[in-house]
Each structure stands twice: as C-alpha cells, then as structure tokens.
Short mmCIF file of C-alpha atoms and ligand atoms in Angstrom, two decimals:
data_model
loop_
_atom_site.label_atom_id
_atom_site.label_comp_id
_atom_site.label_asym_id
_atom_site.label_seq_id
_atom_site.Cartn_x
_atom_site.Cartn_y
_atom_site.Cartn_z
CA MET A 244 11.28 -10.02 -23.09
CA PRO A 245 12.94 -6.75 -24.20
CA GLY A 246 14.83 -5.44 -21.96
CA SER A 247 14.87 -7.31 -19.44
CA ALA A 248 17.00 -10.12 -20.33
CA ALA A 249 21.09 -10.32 -20.01
CA ALA A 250 23.06 -11.74 -23.05
CA ASN A 251 23.17 -14.92 -21.17
CA GLY A 252 19.35 -15.41 -20.98
CA GLU A 253 19.43 -14.45 -17.31
CA PRO A 254 17.47 -12.06 -16.32
CA GLN A 255 18.79 -8.53 -15.69
CA LEU A 256 20.23 -7.72 -12.01
CA VAL A 257 19.25 -4.74 -10.43
CA GLU A 258 21.05 -4.10 -7.09
CA ALA A 259 20.47 -1.92 -4.21
CA ARG A 260 21.12 -1.44 -0.57
CA LEU A 261 18.80 -0.25 2.06
CA VAL A 262 20.69 0.71 5.40
CA ALA A 263 17.83 1.54 8.30
CA SER A 264 18.78 3.71 11.08
CA VAL A 265 17.80 6.98 12.79
CA ALA A 266 18.08 10.09 10.77
CA ARG A 267 16.92 13.33 10.56
CA ALA A 268 14.61 14.56 8.03
CA GLN A 269 12.82 18.33 7.33
CA LEU A 270 9.26 17.23 7.09
CA THR A 271 7.90 20.52 7.48
CA PRO A 272 8.45 23.63 5.49
CA SER A 273 11.85 25.01 6.08
CA GLY A 274 11.87 27.64 8.59
CA TYR A 275 10.44 24.90 10.91
CA ALA A 276 12.43 22.78 13.36
CA SER A 277 13.77 19.45 11.75
CA THR A 278 12.34 16.06 13.00
CA GLU A 279 14.39 12.75 14.21
CA VAL A 280 12.83 10.15 11.98
CA TRP A 281 13.67 6.03 11.19
CA ALA A 282 14.83 6.10 7.54
CA TYR A 283 16.32 4.08 4.85
CA ASN A 284 19.39 5.64 3.70
CA GLY A 285 18.35 8.66 5.55
CA GLN A 286 15.84 9.59 3.39
CA LEU A 287 12.70 10.28 3.39
CA PRO A 288 10.47 8.19 2.28
CA GLY A 289 13.39 5.51 1.23
CA PRO A 290 14.59 5.38 -1.96
CA THR A 291 12.55 4.66 -4.77
CA LEU A 292 13.59 0.97 -6.06
CA ARG A 293 13.06 0.87 -9.97
CA LEU A 294 13.37 -2.24 -12.35
CA ARG A 295 11.84 -3.82 -14.94
CA GLN A 296 9.27 -6.14 -15.47
CA GLY A 297 10.75 -9.50 -15.39
CA GLU A 298 14.10 -7.91 -13.72
CA ARG A 299 15.96 -9.60 -10.75
CA LEU A 300 16.12 -7.32 -7.87
CA ARG A 301 18.62 -7.82 -4.97
CA VAL A 302 18.41 -5.75 -2.07
CA ARG A 303 21.43 -5.69 0.76
CA VAL A 304 19.31 -4.46 3.81
CA GLN A 305 21.58 -3.46 6.66
CA ASN A 306 20.04 -2.52 10.06
CA MET A 307 21.47 -0.22 11.62
CA LEU A 308 18.52 0.59 14.13
CA THR A 309 18.83 -0.40 17.96
CA GLU A 310 15.95 -3.29 17.26
CA GLY A 311 15.42 -6.03 14.61
CA THR A 312 13.69 -5.22 11.50
CA THR A 313 12.73 -7.13 8.23
CA VAL A 314 11.65 -5.73 4.80
CA HIS A 315 8.38 -6.82 3.12
CA TRP A 316 8.11 -6.29 -0.54
CA HIS A 317 4.14 -5.21 0.18
CA GLY A 318 1.53 -6.79 -3.07
CA VAL A 319 4.88 -7.93 -4.81
CA ARG A 320 4.70 -11.67 -5.23
CA VAL A 321 7.97 -13.30 -3.88
CA PRO A 322 8.76 -16.49 -2.94
CA ASN A 323 8.05 -17.00 0.78
CA ALA A 324 11.64 -16.82 2.08
CA MET A 325 12.01 -12.94 0.87
CA ASP A 326 8.77 -12.02 2.19
CA GLY A 327 10.10 -10.60 5.14
CA VAL A 328 7.90 -11.58 7.58
CA PRO A 329 9.75 -12.10 11.16
CA VAL A 330 9.86 -15.52 12.67
CA ILE A 331 7.68 -16.94 10.08
CA THR A 332 9.88 -16.56 6.97
CA GLN A 333 13.27 -15.17 8.89
CA PRO A 334 14.64 -14.52 11.89
CA PRO A 335 14.60 -10.82 12.18
CA ILE A 336 17.59 -8.78 11.11
CA GLU A 337 19.20 -7.76 14.56
CA PRO A 338 21.07 -4.72 15.23
CA GLY A 339 24.03 -4.55 13.23
CA GLY A 340 23.11 -7.02 11.02
CA GLY A 341 22.20 -7.68 7.21
CA PHE A 342 20.08 -9.76 4.71
CA THR A 343 19.80 -9.81 1.23
CA TYR A 344 16.40 -10.17 -0.49
CA GLU A 345 16.30 -11.26 -4.16
CA PHE A 346 13.37 -11.90 -6.09
CA THR A 347 12.01 -11.57 -9.95
CA ALA A 348 9.73 -9.05 -10.56
CA PRO A 349 6.84 -11.13 -12.12
CA ASP A 350 3.91 -7.76 -12.13
CA ALA A 351 4.33 -4.43 -13.52
CA GLY A 352 3.24 -1.74 -11.23
CA THR A 353 3.17 0.21 -8.40
CA PHE A 354 4.22 -1.30 -5.09
CA PHE A 355 6.60 -0.18 -1.89
CA TYR A 356 8.16 -1.97 0.94
CA HIS A 357 8.21 -1.53 4.61
CA PRO A 358 9.11 -3.30 7.80
CA HIS A 359 7.37 -6.16 9.51
CA GLN A 360 8.49 -6.46 12.63
CA ARG A 361 7.04 -4.30 15.00
CA SER A 362 5.86 -2.16 11.72
CA TYR A 363 3.11 0.02 13.54
CA GLU A 364 6.12 1.80 15.23
CA GLN A 365 8.91 1.47 12.02
CA VAL A 366 6.80 2.56 9.44
CA GLY A 367 5.23 5.70 12.21
CA ARG A 368 8.80 6.71 12.17
CA GLY A 369 9.46 6.60 8.59
CA LEU A 370 10.53 3.42 7.28
CA ALA A 371 9.13 2.87 3.84
CA GLY A 372 9.37 3.85 -0.01
CA ALA A 373 8.19 2.58 -3.26
CA LEU A 374 9.31 -0.06 -5.69
CA ILE A 375 8.34 0.90 -8.70
CA ILE A 376 8.31 -2.04 -11.81
CA GLU A 377 7.82 -0.83 -15.17
CA GLU A 378 6.20 -1.84 -18.12
CA ARG A 379 8.13 -3.67 -21.01
CA GLU A 380 6.37 -0.81 -23.02
CA PRO A 381 5.76 1.94 -20.64
CA PRO A 382 2.55 3.69 -21.83
CA ARG A 383 3.18 7.31 -23.28
CA VAL A 384 2.93 10.23 -20.52
CA ASP A 385 4.51 13.38 -20.09
CA ARG A 386 5.31 12.75 -16.27
CA ASP A 387 5.72 9.84 -14.37
CA VAL A 388 5.38 11.18 -10.82
CA LEU A 389 5.33 9.35 -7.40
CA TRP A 390 3.55 10.71 -4.36
CA VAL A 391 4.16 8.57 -1.26
CA LEU A 392 1.62 10.07 1.17
CA GLY A 393 2.53 9.70 4.60
CA ASP A 394 1.17 10.61 7.72
CA TRP A 395 2.80 12.16 11.40
CA ARG A 396 1.96 12.57 14.60
CA LEU A 397 4.30 15.04 15.39
CA ASP A 398 4.83 17.66 18.58
CA ARG A 399 4.75 21.13 18.52
CA ASP A 400 8.26 20.89 18.39
CA ALA A 401 8.26 18.95 14.98
CA SER A 402 9.31 15.86 17.06
CA ILE A 403 7.29 12.55 16.63
CA ARG A 404 5.30 11.95 19.41
CA GLY A 405 6.04 8.87 21.45
CA GLY A 406 3.23 6.42 22.44
CA PHE A 407 3.12 3.85 19.92
CA GLY A 408 0.53 1.00 20.29
CA SER A 409 -1.08 2.81 22.84
CA PHE A 410 -4.54 0.99 23.47
CA MET A 411 -6.55 3.84 22.52
CA ASP A 412 -4.51 4.11 18.91
CA VAL A 413 -4.92 0.12 18.91
CA SER A 414 -8.45 -0.07 19.93
CA HIS A 415 -10.08 2.73 17.41
CA ASN A 416 -9.25 4.06 14.37
CA GLY A 417 -5.15 3.81 14.61
CA ARG A 418 -2.58 6.16 14.83
CA VAL A 419 -3.78 8.55 12.89
CA GLY A 420 -1.47 11.59 12.67
CA ASN A 421 -1.63 15.36 12.37
CA THR A 422 0.74 16.13 9.61
CA VAL A 423 0.39 14.51 6.08
CA THR A 424 3.38 14.73 3.52
CA ILE A 425 3.93 13.75 -0.19
CA ASN A 426 7.18 12.40 -0.99
CA GLY A 427 8.34 13.36 3.09
CA ARG A 428 7.53 17.13 3.03
CA VAL A 429 4.27 19.11 3.90
CA PRO A 430 3.43 20.19 0.36
CA ASP A 431 1.98 23.59 -1.09
CA GLU A 432 2.60 23.94 -4.50
CA PHE A 433 2.83 21.29 -7.16
CA PRO A 434 4.04 23.11 -10.79
CA VAL A 435 2.17 21.48 -13.82
CA ARG A 436 1.70 22.91 -17.17
CA ALA A 437 -1.73 23.21 -19.31
CA GLY A 438 -1.94 20.38 -21.35
CA GLU A 439 0.31 17.70 -20.07
CA ARG A 440 -0.54 14.15 -19.29
CA ILE A 441 1.19 12.59 -15.82
CA ARG A 442 0.70 9.32 -14.52
CA LEU A 443 0.05 10.12 -10.78
CA ARG A 444 1.36 7.22 -8.90
CA LEU A 445 -0.03 7.40 -5.29
CA VAL A 446 1.09 4.95 -2.39
CA ASN A 447 -0.60 5.37 1.24
CA ALA A 448 2.56 4.51 3.09
CA ALA A 449 0.58 5.86 6.32
CA ALA A 450 0.35 3.23 9.61
CA ALA A 451 -3.49 4.27 9.63
CA ARG A 452 -4.51 6.99 7.67
CA VAL A 453 -7.13 6.80 4.96
CA PHE A 454 -7.36 9.19 2.27
CA ALA A 455 -10.48 10.22 -0.16
CA LEU A 456 -8.97 12.99 -2.42
CA GLN A 457 -10.76 15.12 -4.86
CA PHE A 458 -8.80 16.69 -7.44
CA ARG A 459 -10.88 20.21 -8.31
CA GLY A 460 -11.38 21.14 -11.82
CA HIS A 461 -10.01 17.79 -12.95
CA ARG A 462 -10.96 14.05 -13.93
CA PRO A 463 -8.36 11.61 -13.18
CA TRP A 464 -8.75 8.21 -14.41
CA VAL A 465 -7.55 5.22 -12.16
CA ILE A 466 -5.59 2.74 -14.71
CA ALA A 467 -4.28 0.50 -11.66
CA LEU A 468 -4.94 -0.25 -8.35
CA ASP A 469 -2.70 -2.00 -5.73
CA GLY A 470 -0.07 -2.15 -9.13
CA GLN A 471 -2.81 -4.28 -11.15
CA PRO A 472 -3.99 -2.71 -14.33
CA VAL A 473 -7.60 -2.19 -14.48
CA GLU A 474 -10.50 -1.04 -16.82
CA PRO A 475 -9.63 2.95 -16.92
CA HIS A 476 -12.54 4.60 -14.86
CA GLU A 477 -12.99 7.48 -13.45
CA PRO A 478 -13.34 7.04 -9.45
CA ASP A 479 -17.20 7.02 -8.01
CA ARG A 480 -17.94 10.73 -7.59
CA GLY A 481 -14.38 11.68 -8.62
CA VAL A 482 -12.99 10.46 -5.00
CA VAL A 483 -9.99 8.55 -4.82
CA GLU A 484 -10.05 6.50 -1.66
CA LEU A 485 -6.89 5.07 -0.62
CA GLY A 486 -6.77 2.86 3.01
CA PRO A 487 -3.11 1.97 4.17
CA ALA A 488 -0.81 0.27 1.92
CA MET A 489 -3.25 0.99 -0.81
CA ARG A 490 -1.89 2.06 -4.33
CA ALA A 491 -3.43 3.71 -7.44
CA ASP A 492 -2.24 4.63 -10.61
CA LEU A 493 -3.79 7.87 -12.02
CA ILE A 494 -3.69 9.48 -15.32
CA LEU A 495 -4.13 13.07 -14.75
CA ASP A 496 -4.56 15.12 -17.68
CA MET A 497 -4.09 19.03 -16.57
CA THR A 498 -7.11 20.47 -18.72
CA ALA A 499 -7.32 23.35 -16.92
CA GLY A 500 -5.95 26.84 -17.86
CA PRO A 501 -2.48 28.43 -17.68
CA GLY A 502 -1.54 30.46 -14.48
CA SER A 503 -4.19 28.86 -12.78
CA ARG A 504 -4.38 26.87 -9.23
CA HIS A 505 -6.91 23.86 -8.18
CA ALA A 506 -6.97 22.39 -4.71
CA VAL A 507 -6.54 18.49 -4.13
CA ARG A 508 -8.73 18.02 -1.25
CA ASP A 509 -8.85 15.35 1.34
CA SER A 510 -12.76 14.64 2.43
CA PHE A 511 -12.13 10.93 4.02
CA TYR A 512 -12.42 12.48 7.86
CA SER A 513 -15.92 14.19 8.40
CA ARG A 514 -15.06 18.01 9.79
CA LEU A 515 -10.99 17.44 8.79
CA GLU A 516 -11.11 18.15 5.49
CA TYR A 517 -7.88 20.03 4.35
CA GLU A 518 -6.14 20.79 1.04
CA LEU A 519 -3.12 18.44 0.66
CA VAL A 520 -1.80 20.52 -2.27
CA HIS A 521 -2.61 22.70 -4.98
CA LEU A 522 -1.97 21.89 -8.70
CA THR A 523 -0.38 25.23 -9.79
CA TYR A 524 -0.17 26.03 -13.67
CA SER A 525 2.72 27.78 -15.32
CA ASP A 526 1.89 30.57 -17.31
CA GLU A 527 3.14 28.51 -20.49
CA LEU A 528 0.88 27.73 -23.62
CA PRO A 529 -0.99 24.12 -23.68
CA LEU A 530 1.23 21.06 -24.28
CA ARG A 531 -1.37 20.16 -26.70
CA ALA A 532 -5.06 21.20 -27.20
CA ARG A 533 -6.99 18.05 -26.33
CA PRO A 534 -6.25 15.28 -24.37
CA ASP A 535 -4.60 11.83 -25.85
CA GLU A 536 -6.41 8.75 -26.00
CA PRO A 537 -7.13 7.01 -22.66
CA VAL A 538 -4.11 4.69 -21.68
CA ARG A 539 -4.82 1.32 -20.88
CA LEU A 540 -2.01 -0.40 -18.98
CA PRO A 541 -1.26 -4.58 -20.35
CA ALA A 542 -2.40 -7.15 -17.70
CA ASN A 543 0.03 -8.66 -15.43
CA ARG A 544 -0.09 -12.52 -15.97
CA LEU A 545 -2.37 -13.45 -13.30
CA PRO A 546 -3.76 -16.93 -12.81
CA GLU A 547 -7.44 -16.27 -13.25
CA PRO A 548 -9.56 -18.09 -10.32
CA VAL A 549 -11.35 -20.67 -11.52
CA LEU A 550 -15.02 -20.21 -9.51
CA GLU A 551 -16.95 -23.56 -9.94
CA ASN A 552 -15.42 -26.03 -7.51
CA SER A 553 -13.48 -23.65 -5.74
CA GLU A 554 -12.53 -23.83 -1.88
CA ARG A 555 -15.04 -21.49 -0.06
CA HIS A 556 -13.99 -19.87 3.56
CA ALA A 557 -15.44 -17.34 5.47
CA VAL A 558 -13.56 -14.72 7.45
CA VAL A 559 -15.10 -12.95 10.14
CA PHE A 560 -13.09 -9.57 11.62
CA THR A 561 -14.25 -8.69 14.87
CA GLY A 562 -13.48 -6.28 17.84
CA GLY A 563 -12.69 -2.60 18.57
CA MET A 564 -14.38 -0.32 20.89
CA MET A 565 -18.16 -1.10 20.56
CA GLY A 566 -17.41 -4.53 19.18
CA ASN A 567 -17.46 -8.02 21.08
CA MET A 568 -15.18 -7.38 24.47
CA ARG A 569 -14.00 -11.00 24.86
CA ALA A 570 -10.80 -10.25 23.18
CA LEU A 571 -10.36 -7.08 24.61
CA ARG A 572 -9.90 -8.64 28.27
CA ARG A 573 -6.56 -10.43 27.06
CA GLY A 574 -5.04 -7.38 25.63
CA MET A 575 -6.07 -7.61 22.21
CA ALA A 576 -8.72 -6.06 20.38
CA TRP A 577 -9.45 -7.52 17.13
CA ALA A 578 -9.37 -10.80 16.22
CA VAL A 579 -9.78 -13.18 12.84
CA ASN A 580 -12.33 -15.78 12.63
CA GLY A 581 -12.66 -15.46 16.93
CA VAL A 582 -8.36 -15.59 17.38
CA SER A 583 -6.09 -12.96 18.07
CA SER A 584 -2.76 -13.45 16.67
CA ALA A 585 0.37 -11.17 16.53
CA CYS A 586 3.77 -12.07 15.18
CA GLY A 587 7.37 -10.53 15.25
CA GLU A 588 7.74 -10.45 19.09
CA GLY A 589 8.66 -13.79 19.96
CA ALA A 590 5.61 -15.41 18.43
CA SER A 591 6.50 -18.49 17.18
CA ALA A 592 4.80 -19.52 13.87
CA PHE A 593 0.98 -19.65 14.41
CA ASP A 594 -1.78 -21.95 13.00
CA PRO A 595 -2.99 -20.87 9.66
CA LEU A 596 -6.58 -20.43 9.21
CA PHE A 597 -6.35 -22.92 6.50
CA VAL A 598 -4.56 -25.08 4.55
CA LEU A 599 -4.81 -24.41 0.88
CA ARG A 600 -3.27 -27.22 -1.71
CA ARG A 601 -1.18 -25.43 -4.13
CA GLY A 602 -2.96 -24.51 -7.74
CA ARG A 603 -6.69 -24.15 -5.91
CA SER A 604 -8.56 -21.70 -6.66
CA CYS A 605 -10.27 -20.19 -3.65
CA VAL A 606 -13.04 -17.48 -2.66
CA LEU A 607 -12.83 -15.80 0.56
CA ASN A 608 -15.99 -14.32 2.40
CA LEU A 609 -14.93 -11.47 4.36
CA VAL A 610 -16.95 -10.10 6.90
CA ASN A 611 -16.38 -6.46 8.76
CA ASP A 612 -18.38 -6.93 11.79
CA THR A 613 -16.64 -4.19 13.52
CA ALA A 614 -17.60 -0.64 13.20
CA TRP A 615 -14.06 0.10 11.93
CA HIS A 616 -12.51 0.61 8.93
CA HIS A 617 -9.88 -2.31 7.93
CA PRO A 618 -8.08 -2.07 4.49
CA ILE A 619 -7.37 -6.18 4.35
CA HIS A 620 -3.84 -7.38 2.81
CA LEU A 621 -2.87 -10.67 1.69
CA HIS A 622 0.45 -11.78 1.10
CA GLY A 623 2.22 -13.77 -1.85
CA HIS A 624 -0.97 -12.92 -3.88
CA SER A 625 -3.01 -10.47 -6.06
CA PHE A 626 -6.84 -11.48 -5.55
CA ARG A 627 -9.82 -10.63 -7.42
CA VAL A 628 -12.61 -8.29 -6.01
CA LEU A 629 -15.49 -10.08 -7.25
CA THR A 630 -19.13 -9.01 -4.70
CA ARG A 631 -19.25 -6.22 -2.37
CA ASN A 632 -22.58 -6.99 0.27
CA GLY A 633 -23.62 -9.34 -2.16
CA ALA A 634 -23.46 -7.04 -5.68
CA PRO A 635 -20.83 -7.72 -8.25
CA THR A 636 -18.20 -5.13 -8.44
CA ARG A 637 -17.71 -3.22 -11.90
CA HIS A 638 -13.94 -3.96 -12.78
CA ARG A 639 -13.31 -7.07 -10.64
CA GLU A 640 -9.89 -5.35 -9.78
CA TRP A 641 -7.35 -7.29 -8.40
CA LEU A 642 -6.07 -6.21 -5.51
CA ASP A 643 -3.44 -7.29 -2.46
CA THR A 644 -5.52 -4.80 0.13
CA VAL A 645 -9.24 -4.44 -0.20
CA MET A 646 -10.95 -1.92 2.08
CA LEU A 647 -13.65 -3.15 3.90
CA VAL A 648 -15.77 -0.39 5.30
CA PRO A 649 -17.76 -0.67 8.67
CA HIS A 650 -20.07 -4.10 8.57
CA GLU A 651 -19.11 -4.32 4.81
CA ARG A 652 -18.65 -8.16 2.91
CA ALA A 653 -16.84 -8.89 0.06
CA GLU A 654 -15.63 -12.00 -1.82
CA ILE A 655 -12.13 -12.39 -2.93
CA ALA A 656 -11.22 -14.82 -5.23
CA PHE A 657 -7.31 -16.16 -5.99
CA VAL A 658 -5.71 -18.91 -6.85
CA ALA A 659 -3.05 -19.81 -4.08
CA ASP A 660 -0.15 -20.28 -6.51
CA ASN A 661 2.21 -19.46 -4.36
CA LEU A 662 4.15 -22.09 -1.62
CA GLY A 663 4.16 -21.17 2.18
CA ASP A 664 2.87 -19.52 4.68
CA TRP A 665 1.18 -15.99 4.03
CA MET A 666 0.20 -12.92 5.94
CA PHE A 667 -3.35 -11.92 5.88
CA HIS A 668 -4.00 -8.81 8.26
CA CYS A 669 -5.58 -5.40 8.40
CA HIS A 670 -2.91 -2.69 7.07
CA VAL A 671 -4.15 -0.26 9.74
CA LEU A 672 -0.95 -1.14 11.68
CA GLU A 673 -2.26 -0.83 15.30
CA HIS A 674 -5.29 -3.15 14.16
CA GLN A 675 -2.46 -5.86 12.69
CA ALA A 676 -0.59 -5.58 16.27
CA GLY A 677 -3.77 -5.83 18.37
CA GLY A 678 -4.45 -9.08 16.87
CA MET A 679 -5.82 -8.62 13.33
CA MET A 680 -3.58 -10.44 11.80
CA ALA A 681 -3.99 -14.63 10.22
CA CYS A 682 -1.72 -16.60 8.39
CA ILE A 683 -2.88 -18.93 5.13
CA ARG A 684 -0.88 -22.00 4.66
CA VAL A 685 -0.44 -23.26 0.62
CA ILE A 686 1.17 -26.77 0.51
CU1 LIG B 956 2.39 -4.41 3.72
CU2 LIG B 956 2.19 -7.77 5.98
O1 LIG B 956 2.31 -5.95 4.75
CU1 LIG B 957 -8.04 -2.81 10.95
#
C-alpha cells in the first residue's frame, strides 16, 4: 500500500475538525445580500476532506448549533458505530457537545458527509461537504475539480425561506429550491483551457433537486458513479443525471477552441431548464492536439454477490400525492413495505425490514409504486444494479444510491458483510422524514 502506511505498518492517520454552527455566506453574486446558513467551519460547502485509500480518518465534530446533530459518511463502508445515525448508531451530539468519528477508508472515490438528524433542514440550511478518497495511484489528468451542487430556497433578500418539512414538500417532490450553487456560490463562468483534461467530481448535495446536466459542445465520459469505478462510457443522450446524494466522476476533455464559451445546461424539470454555468476557454493555445487515451480507474475491492441461492426480498415503496392515501392519515406520506418510519427525534430503534446473516449475498427487488422519483440509499454497503424493469443494466454499476423513476423496478445485489443496523431510505430528505425509511439488519 504505497503512501498509505506509516513506518510502523499502521495506516496513516488524517485528522480533521468540523464545527457545525450558524454562519453567513455569500451564495449569490457579490453585490447581493449574504445569507445566514448552517455550516461546517463557517464554510459552504463544508471543508473538503481528502485522504488516500487505506488511510485512517479521524474527525472531531463539535456541535455549536442549538439542536442535536450527527455526521453520516455517505457511501463510505464504515463500521456501524461510525455511521452517524441518531439513536440507531449513536446518541445525537447535543448542542455544545462533540463526537469523534474514526474509520479507515476502504474504497477510493468521491463521497460526502452530512448530518443525519433532521437532515431535511440541516442539509437544507447548508450542512454538507465532500470526502475525497484518492486512488493509491490517481489517474493522470490536468486538473481534479470538485463541484458540490447545492440548491436553496431563498427569499428576495437572499435569506433562506422557512417552512422546512412542510406537508406540501414532503408529499410531492421534496423541497426543490430556486437557487442552484456550485461549491456554495451561484456560478457564472468556469475558466478552462483548450486541450486540457479535467476529472470533474460531481456531488449532488441538494435535499431534493435532481440534476440532468448537458455539457454543450463536449462529450463527457463517466468513469465512476457513487465513488465506485464503472466501465468508462458516455452517458445516455449525453446527459449526466444525478439525484440527491448521487455522485459522478467525469472525464471532461476540453475539445473546443480557444476563446469559446459553452453552456452547461440542467434540463431535469421540464419548462424549468436553465444554464448552470459556462465553460469559458482562455485564448491560450491548446494544451494537446487530441485527448489522451480514456481513463480507467482501478476497481475497489468490493465483495461480489453470488446470485445463485442468494437471499431475495421485495421492497415496495408507496405513498405521495396520487398514491395510496392510507398512510397520509397518520401524517406520514410514504411507506416501505407498508410501514412508515422516521428516525432521529426520539424514535427508538425500529424493527428491521429483514435480517441478513453476515456474508450472505442478497438480491433486493425494489419497486417504486409511486408517481415520483426516489433516490434510494443503503448505508454501509455498495450494491450492484442488476436490472431495471426486468432488463439487465449495461454496466452492472456499483452504487450506494439508486434512482427509481416513477413506477420503475430495479434489482440490486450486494454481500451483507457489514454488521449492524443499516438505514435504507429515500434521499429526497423530505421523503425520508415523511416515512420513506427502513432498516436492514446484518447479524
Ligand atoms: Cu446520505 Cu442516510 O444518508
Ligand atoms: Cu423519495
């Protein structure tokens, strides 16, 4: 493990500190008002934590908010006690209190961290940051660029509008905002140079917004999804679609001419298309004449599920407006296999959806029996997506968050190799709060 072990053979330790507090940030272009947000270390997004695969991360978290919080390391296969789920894996960090998270990073890739307590509001007010775990031998690119995508519902004075967790948002699309940011700022230009090769790490840190990005005049290649390498491919119709919590690593070759300017468009919501940012070329001569060979990332060492004799379960997601209204009467808009659960606010451990023996291969048949999009996230594991609506997927990609479009079915497979109670929920955070959450126990 070059570069990841200290002299004594122990993994190298990387230490960081995150302080969650109220802060002010300039989301909108300068000249407009600043916004009161909740932030880690006063920064939006929170500081990017970087370490090498196989290294150990120790993060001291301090809570300066007036309510409890936790930090969840989304997509990282951490031991259960480090997973940051209130009540289930740890008591919430009380105001004024602290907690130290420590784990070894098993997989290289693009991950992120966020609170798991009342996350629809805590994330919605700004608490999220990227966690980048570098390959032991990173691929050669000219620039490694991170875009943390954020979405805010602002009033005219740039303050964050209240009404978090409103029934309207919970029972529909979630709290989709009106202001999109890249790395905490409404972007305009992204300066590039002709011929350069960029590794673009996209993180959708929004509570509810789905992105469908088109890089006009460019042909991005997807090399990793949710941190896990995938057979390099151009996305369908050239559109990179990212639901909440999903990540994609792209190779973006700057193949256009010096001095040119190209829009990155987001066209997910019909009739609400907009230009997110422009790739703005300098006048410099191209860095190279033709793009280099495609980049292929080394696979992480994930346990491969064995499909014969695997354990099989169906998981049916229901609810929402236009859905079965039974749960609505109890104030919960969504359900998983007929049960609505939320966690955090005082809820004690909940009954697992099912119990898996450690080491078992498991195939879940996910059924979206609703008229809405749901990015479904499993903690503690990555899973392969085997089929969608019965048809094999082209790349059998490893994900930790799989988007189910309305009425879609998907089969996912994984080895239940991580002990503990793992949350399994929709990452539209208002849907999660509205009952679209379950737990899978590995014993
Ligand atoms: Cu990104 Cu259960 O969360
Ligand atoms: Cu959902």
